[in-house]
Structures are given as C-alpha cells and as structure tokens.
Amino acid sequence: MTIALAKHLPLQCLVLCAILRVVSSSSSICEDVSASSMCGTAATDTSNMYSKVTDPTLSASHLQDLPGFTRSVYERDHALITPESQVFSPLPGWVKTLAAYLITPAMGAHFTMYLASMAGNSSSAEPPAGVERFVFVVKGEVSMTADLLLDTAILMVDEFAYIPAGAKHTLSSTFSATLVVFERRYAVGGDAAPQLFTGRTNQLPNLETPGEVFELRKLLPATPTYDFNIHVMDFQPGEYLNVKEVHYNQHGLLLLEGRGIYRLGDKWYPVQAGDVIWMAPFVPQWYAALGTTRSRYILYKDTARDPLLHPY
C-alpha cells in the first residue's frame, strides 16, 4: 500500500489490512491460478481457482478469539457481507442444498443474490414465474437439463448459464458444488425474448475500457433484450478504478480472487475473496487491488432499461 493511499484510510481499515497480510503469509503461491504451472498443476486446471470463496484467507476460524467481531456492515446504500456472517439454510424447493441469501429486496435491491451449496445427489427448483436466473460455478460441477437444450450441459468452475424467465430447467450435482446465483423479475424491453445459453469466462474477449487498466469480460450479450449483465473484472496488484463511479445502476459483487480496498460512500473497506458487496443506486464506489496476486470479481449490473420506467 502506498503512503499516499494509507493517509486516507481509517485506523480500523489499516489494522484489518495488516491482519490479511499476516494470515495470507502462510498461503501457497498456488492460490493464484496464474501460478498453477509453478506448482506442478496444469495451467488449464481451473477446479480450484476460486477456492478462496469457500475457504477464505481470513475465515470465521481466525476470529474465534474475537467474540462478536465481524467485518460485515449494513448501511442504507451499501452492504459488505463477509464469510463469517453468511448464514446457510435449506433452499426452498431445492434438494440437499443450503443457501446463504446475500442480497434481497429487503435491502432495497430489485434482485436477489445467493450462494447455493449443493451436496452430493442434489438438484434445483425453478424460480418463481416471470423470474430469470443466472448461475456461475465457483466449486465443483453441475449438470443442467432444460427444454431449450438438446443435450445435458455440464458446467464446471468458471462456467455459467443464463436461464430466461419461464424456461423449464434443472440443475443437479452428483458431488458437492457451490454456485453464485442471481435472480430478478424480467423487465420486458423489446420484441425479442432473451435466449438460454451457457459459457466460460476465459473464452470471452477482454473488452476495451478507455481510461481504465482493468480487464473486463461481459458474460451476457450487451443488447436491449437483456435487462442486466454480469461482468468479470480483473485487477493486477496496485491497479485501481480511475473513475469514482456514481450511477443509478445497482450492483451485487462477489470477490472471487485476491484482496483490496473498496470505497463505498465515505467508508473504506479491506476486502478479500469470499466477500460480497451490495451497492445501491448512486453510492460512490471505487476499488484498488492489493496483495501479490490478481483480484477478480463477478458483478451484477442492471442495464438497457429506462430508469424512469423501471425505477426498481
């Protein structure tokens, strides 16, 4: 962390950054997928690339001597939900699956975001009528069958599926798997209907972002047919957002890899893989990557709708 940046951070933020550095000192270089070839693992093996989501560097076990302490924060216009505060319970309609709801309309959001922890021989239920679903695999693999698919789709780590509202489908897992799921009621925006499809993050192009240094991949088509998009953004250590964003769009974010500092409103939070952030409309937001490995996060963003006609 540079001296210039440190001058603007509160004492608690600096202390927590120090904790993260101490705890992470015992981590293997294999925590970053870019170092996989140095550790005797094929570079194409991504099965453990997001292991810090389910086994974070600073986990609940590290906080056992601090009863009552949590990094989680809930404010009017943002929230930070950290792993030690995530509460899992049976997911209605799903078989042998626990979920932690992380963002819901109770916060003021127009979407839900949750982690689904699927045990062996588990399966999903469909969302309510009119609700679209996006799933991204962070651990294990799942099979997806759907009326709109000719064959069963196998989704592994770093792969995803978009399921439009009303599409009959089932997600199942023979072994344990973890998904991050986004759902919202579809806001009709044109004559064409969105299509069901699957994909893999590293097969998508890195898009130009004038004035910025991060890498950006959009997982959904940027067309009026889709009322939201999912971005995957990569920052190398020391890189940061140039734009201090303030906009009407809502965000739901899961840090998949790395660590850094997130500004939300007038507060500065040290964050790590496994942390979830909700950003309400018009909250000032900014990110800087710290540590020695890449930061990567997955981000929900509502798009292609007039906020006057679709205020929520």
GROMACS .gro file of C-alpha atoms in nm:
model
  312
    1MET     CA    1   0.000   0.000   0.000
    2THR     CA    2   0.143   0.340  -0.089
    3ILE     CA    3   0.189   0.610   0.175
    4ALA     CA    4  -0.045   0.839  -0.018
    5LEU     CA    5  -0.328   0.585  -0.006
    6ALA     CA    6  -0.263   0.499   0.359
    7LYS     CA    7  -0.312   0.861   0.467
    8HIS     CA    8  -0.676   0.845   0.361
    9LEU     CA    9  -0.765   0.515   0.531
   10PRO     CA   10  -0.908   0.490   0.884
   11LEU     CA   11  -0.713   0.305   1.155
   12GLN     CA   12  -0.951   0.006   1.156
   13CYS     CA   13  -0.901  -0.036   0.782
   14LEU     CA   14  -0.522  -0.036   0.819
   15VAL     CA   15  -0.535  -0.285   1.107
   16LEU     CA   16  -0.752  -0.525   0.907
   17CYS     CA   17  -0.518  -0.492   0.609
   18ALA     CA   18  -0.233  -0.596   0.838
   19ILE     CA   19  -0.435  -0.898   0.957
   20LEU     CA   20  -0.494  -1.003   0.598
   21ARG     CA   21  -0.123  -0.978   0.521
   22VAL     CA   22  -0.027  -1.186   0.825
   23VAL     CA   23  -0.286  -1.457   0.762
   24SER     CA   24  -0.207  -1.473   0.391
   25SER     CA   25   0.165  -1.519   0.457
   26SER     CA   26   0.102  -1.890   0.512
   27SER     CA   27  -0.086  -1.929   0.185
   28SER     CA   28   0.069  -2.122  -0.100
   29ILE     CA   29   0.157  -1.949  -0.424
   30CYS     CA   30  -0.092  -2.190  -0.576
   31GLU     CA   31  -0.378  -1.967  -0.451
   32ASP     CA   32  -0.345  -1.780  -0.778
   33VAL     CA   33  -0.431  -1.969  -1.094
   34SER     CA   34  -0.157  -1.789  -1.286
   35ALA     CA   35   0.099  -1.968  -1.067
   36SER     CA   36  -0.052  -2.313  -1.118
   37SER     CA   37   0.219  -2.425  -1.359
   38MET     CA   38   0.485  -2.342  -1.096
   39CYS     CA   39   0.316  -2.581  -0.853
   40GLY     CA   40   0.304  -2.881  -1.082
   41THR     CA   41  -0.059  -2.834  -1.189
   42ALA     CA   42  -0.164  -2.793  -1.548
   43ALA     CA   43  -0.246  -2.432  -1.628
   44THR     CA   44  -0.580  -2.540  -1.774
   45ASP     CA   45  -0.698  -2.697  -1.447
   46THR     CA   46  -0.937  -2.439  -1.301
   47SER     CA   47  -1.113  -2.663  -1.050
   48ASN     CA   48  -0.958  -2.480  -0.752
   49MET     CA   49  -0.920  -2.131  -0.897
   50TYR     CA   50  -1.196  -1.989  -0.674
   51SER     CA   51  -1.121  -2.197  -0.365
   52LYS     CA   52  -1.087  -1.883  -0.153
   53VAL     CA   53  -1.459  -1.816  -0.195
   54THR     CA   54  -1.548  -2.120   0.014
   55ASP     CA   55  -1.223  -2.131   0.215
   56PRO     CA   56  -1.127  -1.764   0.262
   57THR     CA   57  -0.788  -1.644   0.385
   58LEU     CA   58  -0.949  -1.469   0.683
   59SER     CA   59  -1.222  -1.713   0.784
   60ALA     CA   60  -1.451  -1.749   1.083
   61SER     CA   61  -1.197  -1.980   1.248
   62HIS     CA   62  -0.943  -1.696   1.258
   63LEU     CA   63  -1.191  -1.481   1.453
   64GLN     CA   64  -1.273  -1.729   1.729
   65ASP     CA   65  -1.074  -1.526   1.981
   66LEU     CA   66  -1.273  -1.213   1.892
   67PRO     CA   67  -1.629  -1.296   2.007
   68GLY     CA   68  -1.886  -1.070   1.847
   69PHE     CA   69  -1.645  -0.932   1.587
   70THR     CA   70  -1.743  -0.925   1.221
   71ARG     CA   71  -1.625  -0.734   0.917
   72SER     CA   72  -1.980  -0.728   0.782
   73VAL     CA   73  -2.151  -0.389   0.753
   74TYR     CA   74  -2.504  -0.290   0.653
   75GLU     CA   75  -2.578   0.071   0.556
   76ARG     CA   76  -2.865   0.245   0.379
   77ASP     CA   77  -2.685   0.248   0.044
   78HIS     CA   78  -2.441  -0.044   0.065
   79ALA     CA   79  -2.354  -0.363   0.248
   80LEU     CA   80  -2.046  -0.578   0.296
   81ILE     CA   81  -2.135  -0.939   0.380
   82THR     CA   82  -1.824  -1.134   0.482
   83PRO     CA   83  -1.788  -1.514   0.515
   84GLU     CA   84  -1.810  -1.528   0.895
   85SER     CA   85  -2.157  -1.368   0.875
   86GLN     CA   86  -2.306  -1.574   0.594
   87VAL     CA   87  -2.592  -1.790   0.722
   88PHE     CA   88  -2.687  -2.101   0.523
   89SER     CA   89  -3.028  -2.268   0.544
   90PRO     CA   90  -3.230  -2.508   0.325
   91LEU     CA   91  -3.319  -2.354  -0.010
   92PRO     CA   92  -3.694  -2.388  -0.074
   93GLY     CA   93  -3.772  -2.647  -0.339
   94TRP     CA   94  -3.410  -2.750  -0.389
   95VAL     CA   95  -3.296  -3.098  -0.286
   96LYS     CA   96  -2.997  -3.135  -0.048
   97THR     CA   97  -2.898  -2.773  -0.099
   98LEU     CA   98  -2.823  -2.496   0.151
   99ALA     CA   99  -2.819  -2.131   0.055
  100ALA     CA  100  -2.698  -1.803   0.201
  101TYR     CA  101  -2.910  -1.514   0.075
  102LEU     CA  102  -2.669  -1.222   0.048
  103ILE     CA  103  -2.869  -0.955  -0.135
  104THR     CA  104  -3.251  -0.936  -0.145
  105PRO     CA  105  -3.528  -0.679  -0.198
  106ALA     CA  106  -3.538  -0.636   0.182
  107MET     CA  107  -3.226  -0.418   0.130
  108GLY     CA  108  -3.392  -0.218  -0.144
  109ALA     CA  109  -3.242  -0.424  -0.426
  110HIS     CA  110  -3.451  -0.532  -0.726
  111PHE     CA  111  -3.268  -0.866  -0.746
  112THR     CA  112  -3.154  -1.150  -0.524
  113MET     CA  113  -2.804  -1.290  -0.497
  114TYR     CA  114  -2.722  -1.606  -0.306
  115LEU     CA  115  -2.464  -1.878  -0.267
  116ALA     CA  116  -2.607  -2.227  -0.323
  117SER     CA  117  -2.411  -2.508  -0.157
  118MET     CA  118  -2.518  -2.831  -0.324
  119ALA     CA  119  -2.441  -3.165  -0.159
  120GLY     CA  120  -2.399  -3.491  -0.349
  121ASN     CA  121  -2.707  -3.603  -0.543
  122SER     CA  122  -2.870  -3.262  -0.516
  123SER     CA  123  -3.098  -3.073  -0.753
  124SER     CA  124  -3.255  -2.732  -0.803
  125ALA     CA  125  -3.605  -2.592  -0.817
  126GLU     CA  126  -3.719  -2.336  -1.071
  127PRO     CA  127  -3.754  -1.970  -0.975
  128PRO     CA  128  -4.100  -1.808  -0.944
  129ALA     CA  129  -4.294  -1.726  -1.260
  130GLY     CA  130  -4.150  -1.433  -1.451
  131VAL     CA  131  -3.808  -1.458  -1.284
  132GLU     CA  132  -3.485  -1.504  -1.480
  133ARG     CA  133  -3.180  -1.678  -1.336
  134PHE     CA  134  -2.802  -1.662  -1.381
  135VAL     CA  135  -2.572  -1.923  -1.224
  136PHE     CA  136  -2.192  -1.922  -1.201
  137VAL     CA  137  -1.995  -2.220  -1.071
  138VAL     CA  138  -1.728  -2.145  -0.809
  139LYS     CA  139  -1.671  -2.502  -0.687
  140GLY     CA  140  -1.733  -2.849  -0.830
  141GLU     CA  141  -1.955  -2.903  -1.132
  142VAL     CA  142  -2.326  -2.925  -1.208
  143SER     CA  143  -2.537  -3.072  -1.486
  144MET     CA  144  -2.815  -2.868  -1.642
  145THR     CA  145  -3.110  -3.005  -1.835
  146ALA     CA  146  -3.362  -2.773  -1.998
  147ASP     CA  147  -3.642  -2.786  -2.251
  148LEU     CA  148  -3.445  -2.538  -2.461
  149LEU     CA  149  -3.132  -2.759  -2.467
  150LEU     CA  150  -3.088  -3.062  -2.691
  151ASP     CA  151  -2.835  -3.223  -2.456
  152THR     CA  152  -2.736  -3.201  -2.092
  153ALA     CA  153  -2.493  -2.916  -2.027
  154ILE     CA  154  -2.205  -2.973  -1.785
  155LEU     CA  155  -2.098  -2.657  -1.602
  156MET     CA  156  -1.758  -2.657  -1.432
  157VAL     CA  157  -1.574  -2.392  -1.230
  158ASP     CA  158  -1.568  -2.055  -1.412
  159GLU     CA  159  -1.860  -2.158  -1.634
  160PHE     CA  160  -2.208  -2.012  -1.625
  161ALA     CA  161  -2.563  -2.033  -1.755
  162TYR     CA  162  -2.835  -1.778  -1.819
  163ILE     CA  163  -3.190  -1.913  -1.796
  164PRO     CA  164  -3.468  -1.680  -1.917
  165ALA     CA  165  -3.791  -1.646  -1.725
  166GLY     CA  166  -4.027  -1.937  -1.785
  167ALA     CA  167  -3.761  -2.177  -1.918
  168LYS     CA  168  -3.803  -2.523  -1.766
  169HIS     CA  169  -3.471  -2.645  -1.630
  170THR     CA  170  -3.297  -2.844  -1.356
  171LEU     CA  171  -2.950  -2.808  -1.209
  172SER     CA  172  -2.811  -3.120  -1.043
  173SER     CA  173  -2.485  -3.231  -0.887
  174THR     CA  174  -2.355  -3.581  -0.824
  175PHE     CA  175  -2.089  -3.445  -0.587
  176SER     CA  176  -2.071  -3.123  -0.387
  177ALA     CA  177  -2.077  -2.794  -0.574
  178THR     CA  178  -2.114  -2.424  -0.497
  179LEU     CA  179  -2.290  -2.172  -0.720
  180VAL     CA  180  -2.339  -1.799  -0.703
  181VAL     CA  181  -2.691  -1.726  -0.827
  182PHE     CA  182  -2.852  -1.400  -0.941
  183GLU     CA  183  -3.228  -1.376  -0.995
  184ARG     CA  184  -3.462  -1.091  -1.085
  185ARG     CA  185  -3.807  -1.041  -1.231
  186TYR     CA  186  -3.757  -0.987  -1.603
  187ALA     CA  187  -3.833  -0.634  -1.722
  188VAL     CA  188  -3.962  -0.658  -2.078
  189GLY     CA  189  -3.773  -0.422  -2.304
  190GLY     CA  190  -3.840  -0.521  -2.664
  191ASP     CA  191  -3.999  -0.765  -2.906
  192ALA     CA  192  -3.729  -1.032  -2.883
  193ALA     CA  193  -3.702  -1.268  -2.588
  194PRO     CA  194  -3.366  -1.349  -2.425
  195GLN     CA  195  -3.219  -1.688  -2.503
  196LEU     CA  196  -3.088  -1.961  -2.274
  197PHE     CA  197  -2.716  -2.014  -2.314
  198THR     CA  198  -2.403  -2.128  -2.135
  199GLY     CA  199  -2.044  -2.010  -2.149
  200ARG     CA  200  -1.699  -1.996  -1.996
  201THR     CA  201  -1.532  -1.679  -1.872
  202ASN     CA  202  -1.188  -1.728  -2.027
  203GLN     CA  203  -1.340  -1.790  -2.370
  204LEU     CA  204  -1.489  -1.440  -2.379
  205PRO     CA  205  -1.299  -1.141  -2.517
  206ASN     CA  206  -1.133  -0.881  -2.299
  207LEU     CA  207  -1.324  -0.561  -2.380
  208GLU     CA  208  -1.181  -0.215  -2.426
  209THR     CA  209  -1.233   0.015  -2.126
  210PRO     CA  210  -1.098   0.359  -2.224
  211GLY     CA  211  -0.923   0.531  -1.936
  212GLU     CA  212  -0.909   0.214  -1.725
  213VAL     CA  213  -0.646  -0.056  -1.676
  214PHE     CA  214  -0.857  -0.350  -1.556
  215GLU     CA  215  -0.964  -0.638  -1.778
  216LEU     CA  216  -1.338  -0.665  -1.844
  217ARG     CA  217  -1.546  -0.953  -1.973
  218LYS     CA  218  -1.923  -0.933  -2.013
  219LEU     CA  219  -2.092  -1.269  -1.971
  220LEU     CA  220  -2.424  -1.169  -2.130
  221PRO     CA  221  -2.492  -1.003  -2.465
  222ALA     CA  222  -2.499  -0.623  -2.439
  223THR     CA  223  -2.831  -0.590  -2.621
  224PRO     CA  224  -3.170  -0.445  -2.520
  225THR     CA  225  -3.308  -0.798  -2.495
  226TYR     CA  226  -3.126  -0.848  -2.164
  227ASP     CA  227  -3.214  -0.629  -1.866
  228PHE     CA  228  -2.893  -0.698  -1.676
  229ASN     CA  229  -2.537  -0.805  -1.739
  230ILE     CA  230  -2.273  -0.990  -1.544
  231HIS     CA  231  -1.920  -0.851  -1.555
  232VAL     CA  232  -1.599  -1.029  -1.458
  233MET     CA  233  -1.326  -0.775  -1.382
  234ASP     CA  234  -0.955  -0.842  -1.324
  235PHE     CA  235  -0.707  -0.612  -1.148
  236GLN     CA  236  -0.336  -0.673  -1.105
  237PRO     CA  237  -0.181  -0.574  -0.768
  238GLY     CA  238  -0.168  -0.195  -0.740
  239GLU     CA  239  -0.428  -0.134  -1.012
  240TYR     CA  240  -0.742   0.061  -0.933
  241LEU     CA  241  -1.052   0.215  -1.084
  242ASN     CA  242  -0.981   0.555  -1.237
  243VAL     CA  243  -1.346   0.657  -1.234
  244LYS     CA  244  -1.503   0.715  -0.893
  245GLU     CA  245  -1.840   0.581  -1.000
  246VAL     CA  246  -2.177   0.730  -0.901
  247HIS     CA  247  -2.468   0.599  -1.109
  248TYR     CA  248  -2.825   0.473  -1.099
  249ASN     CA  249  -2.732   0.107  -1.160
  250GLN     CA  250  -2.740  -0.142  -0.875
  251HIS     CA  251  -2.457  -0.387  -0.814
  252GLY     CA  252  -2.412  -0.722  -0.648
  253LEU     CA  253  -2.047  -0.828  -0.626
  254LEU     CA  254  -1.859  -1.140  -0.517
  255LEU     CA  255  -1.481  -1.117  -0.489
  256LEU     CA  256  -1.356  -1.438  -0.649
  257GLU     CA  257  -0.981  -1.391  -0.610
  258GLY     CA  258  -0.737  -1.162  -0.436
  259ARG     CA  259  -0.783  -0.875  -0.193
  260GLY     CA  260  -0.802  -0.497  -0.193
  261ILE     CA  261  -0.973  -0.183  -0.066
  262TYR     CA  262  -1.329  -0.093  -0.162
  263ARG     CA  263  -1.465   0.256  -0.109
  264LEU     CA  264  -1.842   0.269  -0.057
  265GLY     CA  265  -1.982   0.612   0.021
  266ASP     CA  266  -1.738   0.772   0.265
  267LYS     CA  267  -1.617   0.441   0.408
  268TRP     CA  268  -1.317   0.229   0.311
  269TYR     CA  269  -1.326  -0.148   0.350
  270PRO     CA  270  -1.048  -0.407   0.320
  271VAL     CA  271  -1.196  -0.695   0.122
  272GLN     CA  272  -1.086  -1.045   0.026
  273ALA     CA  273  -1.205  -1.338  -0.185
  274GLY     CA  274  -1.536  -1.463  -0.048
  275ASP     CA  275  -1.668  -1.116   0.042
  276VAL     CA  276  -1.997  -0.995  -0.106
  277ILE     CA  277  -2.091  -0.631  -0.165
  278TRP     CA  278  -2.426  -0.469  -0.239
  279MET     CA  279  -2.421  -0.123  -0.395
  280ALA     CA  280  -2.743   0.079  -0.411
  281PRO     CA  281  -2.806   0.342  -0.680
  282PHE     CA  282  -2.578   0.647  -0.659
  283VAL     CA  283  -2.350   0.527  -0.381
  284PRO     CA  284  -1.993   0.646  -0.456
  285GLN     CA  285  -1.778   0.341  -0.531
  286TRP     CA  286  -1.412   0.271  -0.604
  287TYR     CA  287  -1.174  -0.026  -0.585
  288ALA     CA  288  -0.797  -0.076  -0.556
  289ALA     CA  289  -0.624  -0.416  -0.571
  290LEU     CA  290  -0.367  -0.504  -0.305
  291GLY     CA  291  -0.152  -0.808  -0.227
  292THR     CA  292   0.066  -1.004  -0.466
  293THR     CA  293  -0.193  -1.185  -0.679
  294ARG     CA  294  -0.468  -1.090  -0.920
  295SER     CA  295  -0.800  -0.957  -0.793
  296ARG     CA  296  -1.107  -1.083  -0.976
  297TYR     CA  297  -1.471  -1.015  -0.902
  298ILE     CA  298  -1.804  -1.101  -1.057
  299LEU     CA  299  -2.053  -0.814  -1.071
  300TYR     CA  300  -2.426  -0.786  -1.139
  301LYS     CA  301  -2.540  -0.466  -1.314
  302ASP     CA  302  -2.887  -0.375  -1.441
  303THR     CA  303  -2.874  -0.242  -1.796
  304ALA     CA  304  -3.071  -0.140  -2.106
  305ARG     CA  305  -3.380  -0.013  -1.925
  306ASP     CA  306  -3.506   0.344  -1.876
  307PRO     CA  307  -3.482   0.414  -1.501
  308LEU     CA  308  -3.794   0.630  -1.524
  309LEU     CA  309  -3.996   0.330  -1.646
  310HIS     CA  310  -3.810   0.072  -1.436
  311PRO     CA  311  -3.715   0.250  -1.113
  312TYR     CA  312  -3.672  -0.070  -0.910
   0.00000   0.00000   0.00000
